[in-house]
PDB file of C-alpha atoms in Angstrom:
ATOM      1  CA  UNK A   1      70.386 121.291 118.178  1.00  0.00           C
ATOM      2  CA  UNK A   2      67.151 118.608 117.435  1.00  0.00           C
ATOM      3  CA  UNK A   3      67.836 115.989 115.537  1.00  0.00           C
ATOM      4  CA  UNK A   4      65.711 112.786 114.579  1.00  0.00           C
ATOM      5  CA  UNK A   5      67.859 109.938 114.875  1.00  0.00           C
ATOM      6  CA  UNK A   6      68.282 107.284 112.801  1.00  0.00           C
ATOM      7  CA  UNK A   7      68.852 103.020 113.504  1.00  0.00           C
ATOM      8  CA  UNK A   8      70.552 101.733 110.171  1.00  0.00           C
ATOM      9  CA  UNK A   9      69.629  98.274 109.497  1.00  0.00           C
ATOM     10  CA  UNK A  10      69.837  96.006 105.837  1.00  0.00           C
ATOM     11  CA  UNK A  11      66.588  94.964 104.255  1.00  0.00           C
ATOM     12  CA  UNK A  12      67.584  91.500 104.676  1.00  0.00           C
ATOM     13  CA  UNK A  13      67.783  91.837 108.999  1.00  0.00           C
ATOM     14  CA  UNK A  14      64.631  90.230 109.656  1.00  0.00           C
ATOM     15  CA  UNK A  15      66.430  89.461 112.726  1.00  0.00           C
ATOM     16  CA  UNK A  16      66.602  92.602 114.284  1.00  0.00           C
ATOM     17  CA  UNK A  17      62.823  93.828 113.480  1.00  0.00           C
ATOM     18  CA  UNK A  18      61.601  92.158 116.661  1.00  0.00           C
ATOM     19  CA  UNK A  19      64.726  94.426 119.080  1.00  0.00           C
ATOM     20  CA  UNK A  20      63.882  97.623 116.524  1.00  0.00           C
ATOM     21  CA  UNK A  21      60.172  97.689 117.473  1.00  0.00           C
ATOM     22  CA  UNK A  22      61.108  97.418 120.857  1.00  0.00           C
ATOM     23  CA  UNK A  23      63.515 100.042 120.881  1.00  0.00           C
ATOM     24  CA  UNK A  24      61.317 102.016 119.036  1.00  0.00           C
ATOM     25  CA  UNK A  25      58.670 101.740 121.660  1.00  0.00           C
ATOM     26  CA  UNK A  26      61.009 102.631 124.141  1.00  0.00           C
ATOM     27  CA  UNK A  27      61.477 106.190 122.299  1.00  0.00           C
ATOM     28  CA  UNK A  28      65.471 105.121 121.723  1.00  0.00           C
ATOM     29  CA  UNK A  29      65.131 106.267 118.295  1.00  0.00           C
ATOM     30  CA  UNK A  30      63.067 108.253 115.944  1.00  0.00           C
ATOM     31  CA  UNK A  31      63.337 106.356 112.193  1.00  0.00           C
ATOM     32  CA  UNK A  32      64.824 103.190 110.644  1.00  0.00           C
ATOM     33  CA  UNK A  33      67.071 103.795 107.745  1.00  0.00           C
ATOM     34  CA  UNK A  34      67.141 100.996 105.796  1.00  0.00           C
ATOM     35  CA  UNK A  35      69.573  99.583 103.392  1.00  0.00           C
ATOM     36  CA  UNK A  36      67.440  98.077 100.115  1.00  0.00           C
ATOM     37  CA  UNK A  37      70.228  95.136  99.647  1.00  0.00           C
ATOM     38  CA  UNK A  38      69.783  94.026  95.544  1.00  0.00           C
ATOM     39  CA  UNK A  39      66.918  91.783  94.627  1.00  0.00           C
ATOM     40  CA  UNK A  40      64.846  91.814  98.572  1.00  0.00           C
ATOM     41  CA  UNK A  41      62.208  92.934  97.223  1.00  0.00           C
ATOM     42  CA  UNK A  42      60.005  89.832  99.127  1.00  0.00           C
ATOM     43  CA  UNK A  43      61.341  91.419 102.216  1.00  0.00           C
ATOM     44  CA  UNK A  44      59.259  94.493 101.951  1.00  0.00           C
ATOM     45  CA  UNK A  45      56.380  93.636 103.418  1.00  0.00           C
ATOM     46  CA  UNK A  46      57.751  92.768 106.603  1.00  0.00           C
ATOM     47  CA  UNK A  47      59.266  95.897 106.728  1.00  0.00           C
ATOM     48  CA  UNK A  48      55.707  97.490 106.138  1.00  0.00           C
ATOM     49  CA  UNK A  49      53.991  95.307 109.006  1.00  0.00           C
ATOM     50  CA  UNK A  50      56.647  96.773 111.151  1.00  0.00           C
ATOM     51  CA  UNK A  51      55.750 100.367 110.374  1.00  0.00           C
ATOM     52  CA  UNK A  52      52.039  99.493 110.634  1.00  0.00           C
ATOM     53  CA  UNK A  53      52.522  97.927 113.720  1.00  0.00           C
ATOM     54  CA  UNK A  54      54.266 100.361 115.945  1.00  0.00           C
ATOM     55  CA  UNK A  55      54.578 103.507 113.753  1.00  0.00           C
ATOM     56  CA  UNK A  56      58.153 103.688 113.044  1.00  0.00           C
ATOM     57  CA  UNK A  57      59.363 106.286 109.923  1.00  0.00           C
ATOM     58  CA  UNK A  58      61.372 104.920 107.175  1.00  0.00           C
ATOM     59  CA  UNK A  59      64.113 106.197 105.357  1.00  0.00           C
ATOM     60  CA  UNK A  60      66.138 104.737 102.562  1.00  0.00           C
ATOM     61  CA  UNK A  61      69.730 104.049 101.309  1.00  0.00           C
ATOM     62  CA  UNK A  62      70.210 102.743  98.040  1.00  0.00           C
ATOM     63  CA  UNK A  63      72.585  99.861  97.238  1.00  0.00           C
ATOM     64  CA  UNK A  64      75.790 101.516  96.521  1.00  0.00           C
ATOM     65  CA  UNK A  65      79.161  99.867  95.005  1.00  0.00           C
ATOM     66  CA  UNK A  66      79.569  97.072  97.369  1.00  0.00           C
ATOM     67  CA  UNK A  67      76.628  95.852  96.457  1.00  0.00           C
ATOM     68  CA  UNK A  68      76.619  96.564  92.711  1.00  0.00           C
ATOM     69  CA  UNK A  69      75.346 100.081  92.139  1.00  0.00           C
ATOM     70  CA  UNK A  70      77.844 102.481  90.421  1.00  0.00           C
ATOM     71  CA  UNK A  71      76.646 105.291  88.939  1.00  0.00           C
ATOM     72  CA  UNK A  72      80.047 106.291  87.726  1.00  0.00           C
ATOM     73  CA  UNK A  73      80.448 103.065  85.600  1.00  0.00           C
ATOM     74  CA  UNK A  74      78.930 103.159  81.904  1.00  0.00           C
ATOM     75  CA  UNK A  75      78.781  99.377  81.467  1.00  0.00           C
ATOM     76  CA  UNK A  76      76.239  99.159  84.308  1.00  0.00           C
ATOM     77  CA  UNK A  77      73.489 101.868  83.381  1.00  0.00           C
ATOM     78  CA  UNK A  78      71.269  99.357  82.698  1.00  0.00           C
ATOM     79  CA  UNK A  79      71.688  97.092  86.007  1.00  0.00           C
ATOM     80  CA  UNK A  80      72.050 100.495  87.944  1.00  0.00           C
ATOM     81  CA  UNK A  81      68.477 101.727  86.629  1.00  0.00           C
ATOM     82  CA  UNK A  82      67.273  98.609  87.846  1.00  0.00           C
ATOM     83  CA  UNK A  83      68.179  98.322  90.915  1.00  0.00           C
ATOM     84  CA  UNK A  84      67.087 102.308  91.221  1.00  0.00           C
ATOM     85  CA  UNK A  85      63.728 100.724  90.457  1.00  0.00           C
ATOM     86  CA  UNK A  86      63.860  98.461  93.560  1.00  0.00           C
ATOM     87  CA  UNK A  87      64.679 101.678  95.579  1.00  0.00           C
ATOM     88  CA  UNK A  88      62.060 103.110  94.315  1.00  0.00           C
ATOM     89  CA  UNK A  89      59.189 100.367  95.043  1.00  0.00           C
ATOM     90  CA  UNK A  90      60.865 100.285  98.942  1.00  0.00           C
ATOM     91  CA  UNK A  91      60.337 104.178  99.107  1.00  0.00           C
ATOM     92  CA  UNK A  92      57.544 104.545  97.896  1.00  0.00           C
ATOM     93  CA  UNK A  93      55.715 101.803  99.642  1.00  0.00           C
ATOM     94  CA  UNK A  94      57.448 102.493 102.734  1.00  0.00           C
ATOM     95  CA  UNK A  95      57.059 106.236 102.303  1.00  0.00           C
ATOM     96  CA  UNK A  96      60.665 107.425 102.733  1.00  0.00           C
ATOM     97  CA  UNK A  97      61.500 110.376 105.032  1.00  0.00           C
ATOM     98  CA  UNK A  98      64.616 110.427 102.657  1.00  0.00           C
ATOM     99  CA  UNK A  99      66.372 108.090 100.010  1.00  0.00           C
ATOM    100  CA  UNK A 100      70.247 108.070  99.840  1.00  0.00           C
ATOM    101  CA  UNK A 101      72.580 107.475  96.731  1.00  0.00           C
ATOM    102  CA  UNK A 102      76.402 106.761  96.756  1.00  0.00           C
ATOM    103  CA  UNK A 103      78.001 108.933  93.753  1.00  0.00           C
ATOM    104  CA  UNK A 104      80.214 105.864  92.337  1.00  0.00           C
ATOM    105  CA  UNK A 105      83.896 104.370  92.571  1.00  0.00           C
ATOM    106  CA  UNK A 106      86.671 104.799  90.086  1.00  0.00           C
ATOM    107  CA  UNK A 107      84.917 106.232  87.643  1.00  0.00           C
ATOM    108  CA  UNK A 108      84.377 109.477  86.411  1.00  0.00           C
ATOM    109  CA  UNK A 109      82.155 112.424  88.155  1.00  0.00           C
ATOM    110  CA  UNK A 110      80.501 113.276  84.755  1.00  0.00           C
ATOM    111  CA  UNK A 111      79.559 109.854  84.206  1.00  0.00           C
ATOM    112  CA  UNK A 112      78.046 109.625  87.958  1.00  0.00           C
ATOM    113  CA  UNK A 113      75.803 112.906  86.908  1.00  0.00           C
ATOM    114  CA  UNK A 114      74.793 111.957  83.700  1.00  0.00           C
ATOM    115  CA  UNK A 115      73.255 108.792  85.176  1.00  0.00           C
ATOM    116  CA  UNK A 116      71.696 110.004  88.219  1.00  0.00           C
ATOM    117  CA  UNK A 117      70.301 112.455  85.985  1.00  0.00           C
ATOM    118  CA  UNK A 118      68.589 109.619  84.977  1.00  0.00           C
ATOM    119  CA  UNK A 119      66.920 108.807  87.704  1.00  0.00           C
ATOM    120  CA  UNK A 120      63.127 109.648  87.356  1.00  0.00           C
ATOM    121  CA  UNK A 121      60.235 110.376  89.690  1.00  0.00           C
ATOM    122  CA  UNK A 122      62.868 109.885  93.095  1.00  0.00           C
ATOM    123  CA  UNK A 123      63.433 112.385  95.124  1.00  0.00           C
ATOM    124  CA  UNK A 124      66.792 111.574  96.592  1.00  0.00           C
ATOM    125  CA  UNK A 125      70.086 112.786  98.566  1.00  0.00           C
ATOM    126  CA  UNK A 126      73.817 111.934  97.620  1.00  0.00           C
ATOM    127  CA  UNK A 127      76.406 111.284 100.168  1.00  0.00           C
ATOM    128  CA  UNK A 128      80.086 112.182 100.816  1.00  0.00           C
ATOM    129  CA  UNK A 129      82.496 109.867 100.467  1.00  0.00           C
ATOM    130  CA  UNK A 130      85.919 109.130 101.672  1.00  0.00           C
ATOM    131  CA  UNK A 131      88.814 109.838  99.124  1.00  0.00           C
ATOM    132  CA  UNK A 132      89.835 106.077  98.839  1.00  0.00           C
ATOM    133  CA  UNK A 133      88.261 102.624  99.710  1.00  0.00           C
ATOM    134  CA  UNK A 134      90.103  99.395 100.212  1.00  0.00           C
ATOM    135  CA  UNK A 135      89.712  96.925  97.330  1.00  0.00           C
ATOM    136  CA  UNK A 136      90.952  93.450  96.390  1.00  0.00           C
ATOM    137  CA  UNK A 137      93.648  94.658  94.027  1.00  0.00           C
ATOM    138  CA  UNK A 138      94.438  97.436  96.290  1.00  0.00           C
ATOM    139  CA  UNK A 139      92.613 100.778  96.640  1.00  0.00           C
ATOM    140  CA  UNK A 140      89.855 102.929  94.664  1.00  0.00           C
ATOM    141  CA  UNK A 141      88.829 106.637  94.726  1.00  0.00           C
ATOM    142  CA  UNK A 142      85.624 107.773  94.907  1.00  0.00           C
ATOM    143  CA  UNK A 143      83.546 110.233  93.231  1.00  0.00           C
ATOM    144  CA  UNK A 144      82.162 112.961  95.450  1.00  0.00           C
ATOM    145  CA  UNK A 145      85.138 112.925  97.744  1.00  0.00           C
ATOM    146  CA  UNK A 146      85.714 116.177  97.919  1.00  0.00           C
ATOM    147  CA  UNK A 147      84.012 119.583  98.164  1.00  0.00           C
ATOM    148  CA  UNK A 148      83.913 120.868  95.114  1.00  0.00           C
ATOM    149  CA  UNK A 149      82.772 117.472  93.917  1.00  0.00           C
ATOM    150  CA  UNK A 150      79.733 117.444  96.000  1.00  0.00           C
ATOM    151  CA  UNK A 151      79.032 120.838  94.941  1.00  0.00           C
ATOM    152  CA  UNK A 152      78.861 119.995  91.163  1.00  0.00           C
ATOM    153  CA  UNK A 153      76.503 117.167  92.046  1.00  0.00           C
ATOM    154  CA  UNK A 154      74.418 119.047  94.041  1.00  0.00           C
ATOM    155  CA  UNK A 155      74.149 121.785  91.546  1.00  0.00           C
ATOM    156  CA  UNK A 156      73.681 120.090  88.363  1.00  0.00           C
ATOM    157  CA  UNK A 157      71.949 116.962  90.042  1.00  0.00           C
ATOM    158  CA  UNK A 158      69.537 119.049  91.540  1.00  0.00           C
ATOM    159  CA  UNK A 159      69.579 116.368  94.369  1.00  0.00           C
ATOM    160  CA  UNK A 160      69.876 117.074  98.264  1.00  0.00           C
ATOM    161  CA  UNK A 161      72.591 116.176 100.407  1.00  0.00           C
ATOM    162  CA  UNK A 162      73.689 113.901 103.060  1.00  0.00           C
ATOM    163  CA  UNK A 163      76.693 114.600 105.331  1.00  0.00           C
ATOM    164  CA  UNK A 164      78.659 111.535 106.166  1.00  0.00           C
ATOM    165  CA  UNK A 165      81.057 112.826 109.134  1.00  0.00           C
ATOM    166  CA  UNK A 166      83.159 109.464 108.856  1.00  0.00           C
ATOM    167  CA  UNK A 167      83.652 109.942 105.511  1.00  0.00           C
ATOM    168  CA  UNK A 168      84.370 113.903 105.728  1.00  0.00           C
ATOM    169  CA  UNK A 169      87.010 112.864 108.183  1.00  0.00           C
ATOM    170  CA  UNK A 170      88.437 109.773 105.797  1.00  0.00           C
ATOM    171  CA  UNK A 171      88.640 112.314 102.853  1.00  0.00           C
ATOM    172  CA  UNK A 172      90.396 115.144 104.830  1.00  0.00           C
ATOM    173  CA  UNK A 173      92.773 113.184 106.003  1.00  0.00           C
ATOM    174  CA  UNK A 174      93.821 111.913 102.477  1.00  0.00           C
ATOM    175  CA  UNK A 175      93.892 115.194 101.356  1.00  0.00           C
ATOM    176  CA  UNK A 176      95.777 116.510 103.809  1.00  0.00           C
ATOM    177  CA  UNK A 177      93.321 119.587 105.377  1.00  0.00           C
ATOM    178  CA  UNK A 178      91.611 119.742 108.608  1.00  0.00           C
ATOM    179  CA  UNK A 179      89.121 117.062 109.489  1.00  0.00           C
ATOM    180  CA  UNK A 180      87.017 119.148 111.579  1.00  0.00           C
ATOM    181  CA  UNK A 181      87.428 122.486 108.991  1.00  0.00           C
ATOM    182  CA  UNK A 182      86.205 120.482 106.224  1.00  0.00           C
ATOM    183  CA  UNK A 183      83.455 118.739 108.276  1.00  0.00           C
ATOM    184  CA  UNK A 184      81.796 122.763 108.736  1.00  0.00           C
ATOM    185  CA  UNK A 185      82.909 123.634 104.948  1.00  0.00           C
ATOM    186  CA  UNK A 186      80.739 120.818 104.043  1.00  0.00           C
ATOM    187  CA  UNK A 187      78.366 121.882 106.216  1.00  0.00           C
ATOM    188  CA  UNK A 188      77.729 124.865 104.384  1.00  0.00           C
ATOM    189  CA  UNK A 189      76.111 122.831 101.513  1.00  0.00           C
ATOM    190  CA  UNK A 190      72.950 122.268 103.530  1.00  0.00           C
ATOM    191  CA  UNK A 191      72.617 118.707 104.207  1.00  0.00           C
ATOM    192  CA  UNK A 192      69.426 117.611 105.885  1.00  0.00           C
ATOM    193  CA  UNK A 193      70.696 114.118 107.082  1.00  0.00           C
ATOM    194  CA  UNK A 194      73.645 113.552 108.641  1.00  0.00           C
ATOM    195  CA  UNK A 195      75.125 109.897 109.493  1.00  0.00           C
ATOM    196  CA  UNK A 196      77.728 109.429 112.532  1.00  0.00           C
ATOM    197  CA  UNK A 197      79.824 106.862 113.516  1.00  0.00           C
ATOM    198  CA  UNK A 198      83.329 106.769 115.157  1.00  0.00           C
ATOM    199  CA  UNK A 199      87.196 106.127 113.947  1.00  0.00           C
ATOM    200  CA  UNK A 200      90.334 107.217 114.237  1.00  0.00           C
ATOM    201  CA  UNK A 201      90.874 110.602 114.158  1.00  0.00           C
ATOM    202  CA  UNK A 202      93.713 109.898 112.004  1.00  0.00           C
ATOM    203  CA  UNK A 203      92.358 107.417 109.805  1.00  0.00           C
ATOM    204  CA  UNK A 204      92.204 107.687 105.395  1.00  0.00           C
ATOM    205  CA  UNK A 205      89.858 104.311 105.473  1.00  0.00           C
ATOM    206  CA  UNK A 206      86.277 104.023 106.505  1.00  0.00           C
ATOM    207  CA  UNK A 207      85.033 102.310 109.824  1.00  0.00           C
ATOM    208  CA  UNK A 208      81.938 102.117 111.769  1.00  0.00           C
ATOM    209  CA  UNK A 209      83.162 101.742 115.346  1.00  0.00           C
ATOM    210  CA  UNK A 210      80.692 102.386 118.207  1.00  0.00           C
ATOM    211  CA  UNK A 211      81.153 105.579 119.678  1.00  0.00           C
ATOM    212  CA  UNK A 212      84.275 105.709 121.918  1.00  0.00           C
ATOM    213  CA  UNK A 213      85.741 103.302 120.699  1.00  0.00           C
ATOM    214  CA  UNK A 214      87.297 105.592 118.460  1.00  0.00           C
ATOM    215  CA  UNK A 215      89.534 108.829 118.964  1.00  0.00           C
ATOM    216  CA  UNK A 216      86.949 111.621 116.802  1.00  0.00           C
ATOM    217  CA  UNK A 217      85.907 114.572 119.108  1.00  0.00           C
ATOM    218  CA  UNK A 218      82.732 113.348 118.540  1.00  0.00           C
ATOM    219  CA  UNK A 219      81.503 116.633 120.972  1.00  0.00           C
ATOM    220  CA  UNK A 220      82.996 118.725 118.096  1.00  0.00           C
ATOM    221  CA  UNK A 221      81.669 116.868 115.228  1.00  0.00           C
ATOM    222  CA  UNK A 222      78.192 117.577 116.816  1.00  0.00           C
ATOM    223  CA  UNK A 223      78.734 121.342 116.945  1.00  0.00           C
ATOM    224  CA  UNK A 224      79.805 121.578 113.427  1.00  0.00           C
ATOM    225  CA  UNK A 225      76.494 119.219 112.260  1.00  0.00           C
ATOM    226  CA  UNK A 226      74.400 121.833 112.440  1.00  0.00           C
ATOM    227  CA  UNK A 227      71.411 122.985 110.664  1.00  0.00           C
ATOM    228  CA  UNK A 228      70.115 119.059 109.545  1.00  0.00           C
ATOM    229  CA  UNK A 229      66.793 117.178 110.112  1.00  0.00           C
ATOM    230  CA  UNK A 230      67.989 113.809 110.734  1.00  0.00           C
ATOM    231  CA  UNK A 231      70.847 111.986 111.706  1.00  0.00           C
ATOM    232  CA  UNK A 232      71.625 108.025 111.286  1.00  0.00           C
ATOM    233  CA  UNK A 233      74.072 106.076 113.670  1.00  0.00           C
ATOM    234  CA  UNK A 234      76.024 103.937 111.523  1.00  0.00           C
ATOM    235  CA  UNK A 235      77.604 102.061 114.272  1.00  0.00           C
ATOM    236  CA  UNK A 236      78.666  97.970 113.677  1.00  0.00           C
ATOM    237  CA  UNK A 237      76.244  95.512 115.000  1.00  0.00           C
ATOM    238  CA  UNK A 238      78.068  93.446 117.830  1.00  0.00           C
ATOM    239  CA  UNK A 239      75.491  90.424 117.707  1.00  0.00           C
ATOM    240  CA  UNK A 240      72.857  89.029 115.007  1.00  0.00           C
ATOM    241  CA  UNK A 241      70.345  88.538 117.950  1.00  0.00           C
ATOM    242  CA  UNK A 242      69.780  91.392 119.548  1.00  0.00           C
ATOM    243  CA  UNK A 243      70.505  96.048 118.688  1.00  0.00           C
ATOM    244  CA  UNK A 244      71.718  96.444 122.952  1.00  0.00           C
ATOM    245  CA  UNK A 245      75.396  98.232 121.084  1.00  0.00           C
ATOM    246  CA  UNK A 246      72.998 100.306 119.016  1.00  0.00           C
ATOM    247  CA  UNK A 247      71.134 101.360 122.150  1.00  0.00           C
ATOM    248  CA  UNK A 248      74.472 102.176 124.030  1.00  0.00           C
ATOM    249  CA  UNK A 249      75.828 104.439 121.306  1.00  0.00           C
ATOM    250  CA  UNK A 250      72.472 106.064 121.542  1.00  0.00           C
ATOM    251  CA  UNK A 251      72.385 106.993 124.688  1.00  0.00           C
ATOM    252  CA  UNK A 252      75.852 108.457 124.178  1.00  0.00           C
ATOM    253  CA  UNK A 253      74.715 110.079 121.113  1.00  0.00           C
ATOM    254  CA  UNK A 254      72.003 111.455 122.870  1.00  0.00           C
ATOM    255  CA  UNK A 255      73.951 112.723 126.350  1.00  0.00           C
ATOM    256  CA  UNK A 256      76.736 114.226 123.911  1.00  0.00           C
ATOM    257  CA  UNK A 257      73.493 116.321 121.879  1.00  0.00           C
ATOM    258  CA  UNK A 258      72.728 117.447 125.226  1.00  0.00           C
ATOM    259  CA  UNK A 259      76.156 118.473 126.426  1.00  0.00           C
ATOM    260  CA  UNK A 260      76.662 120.090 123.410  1.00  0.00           C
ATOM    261  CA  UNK A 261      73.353 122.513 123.248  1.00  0.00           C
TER     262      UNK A 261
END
């Protein structure tokens, strides 16, 4: 079990790229994965000086709902090609290990393919997503929530995959099957990347806790992640000033890989 792991920071955190390249030098971690927040386009290049200045790998994830992107929405093909645009300049430029796509909220699956059939000259990944998300007005589902969902993506898309543990958990748990059993029957799509973080092992909602401070056999998890190239700690930040919680949870990380060989 090898893995290159991943520090997930926001294109807008020109606060943290002083602590990254440090960390980086230190041989904490192996790549930056980096959120391309809408319209930060003038951010780029500080995010290229970094890689020229210490060597770090890039790798990419696309805005996704939160943010504006929802490829399962028809009224916002035209914004969600643009913004796919941005992605692209940041990947390119930055030469992307990987680029990452959320499949849309509370729309329909065969609207989410037909536009990221759309996307053009991008080689990209889609990721997993829990069954529901909290929302002002309540809750939404997401597309590509289930198995059978990411299957049809991955099959008609033609796209690759990334395995969101978190989220495999979220969506089990709504459904009402075995987190860890449909953590390996995901598995068995092929993902290359893989992103990590910890909750409760009971939980239907999303979180990002550090690892510990949650109740996921995270040992387990590790066992069933197998076959991947990378994989991205998507841990909270604790402070705006410095990335010392991101090097804690990965040293765990790394001690649990170990443990777990």
């Amino acid at each position: 079990m090898s893995y290159k792991i991943g520090l997930k920071l926001w294109s807008l955190n020109e606060n943290y790229i002083a602590p990254a390249k440090e960390l980086y030098e230190c041989g904490k971690y192996d790549y930056i994965e980096l959120y391309t927040v809408p319209n930060s386009l003038q951010m780029l290049p500080l995010w290229k000086n970094l890689a020229k200045d210490c060597g770090v790998k890039f790798a990419i994830h696309a805005p996704h709902f939160s943010s504006g992107l929802d490829f399962s929405n028809p009224n916002k093909q035209r914004y969600n090609l643009e913004l796919c645009e941005q992605v692209k300049r940041y990947s390119g430029e930055l030469e992307a290990v990987y680029t990452v796509f959320h499949p849309g909220i509370g729309g329909s699956i065969n609207e989410s393919v037909r536009q990221m059939k759309m996307v053009k000259n991008l080689k990209f990944a889609i990721e997993n997503k829990p069954y529901i998300v909290p929302m002002d007005n309540g809750t939404a589902f997401c597309v590509g929530a289930d198995f059978l969902s990411i299957k049809r993506i991955l099959d008609e898309v033609g796209c690759e995959f990334c395995l969101d543990a978190g989220h495999a958990l979220c969506s089990a748990n709504y459904q009402g099957l075995n987190p860890y059993e449909y953590i390996a029957k995901l598995n068995e799509l092929n993902p290359r990347i893989y992103h990590l973080s910890d909750n409760d092992e009971n939980a239907k909602l999303d979180a990002h806790m550090h690892f510990g401070d949650g109740s996921i056999d995270l040992a387990r998890v590790l066992k069933l992640l197998c076959g991947g190239e990378f994989l991205a700690i998507e841990t909270i930040k604790d402070s705006k000033d410095n990335l010392d919680d991101f090097a804690k949870d990965c040293s765990i990380l790394k001690l649990l890989i170990k443990n777990t060989k």
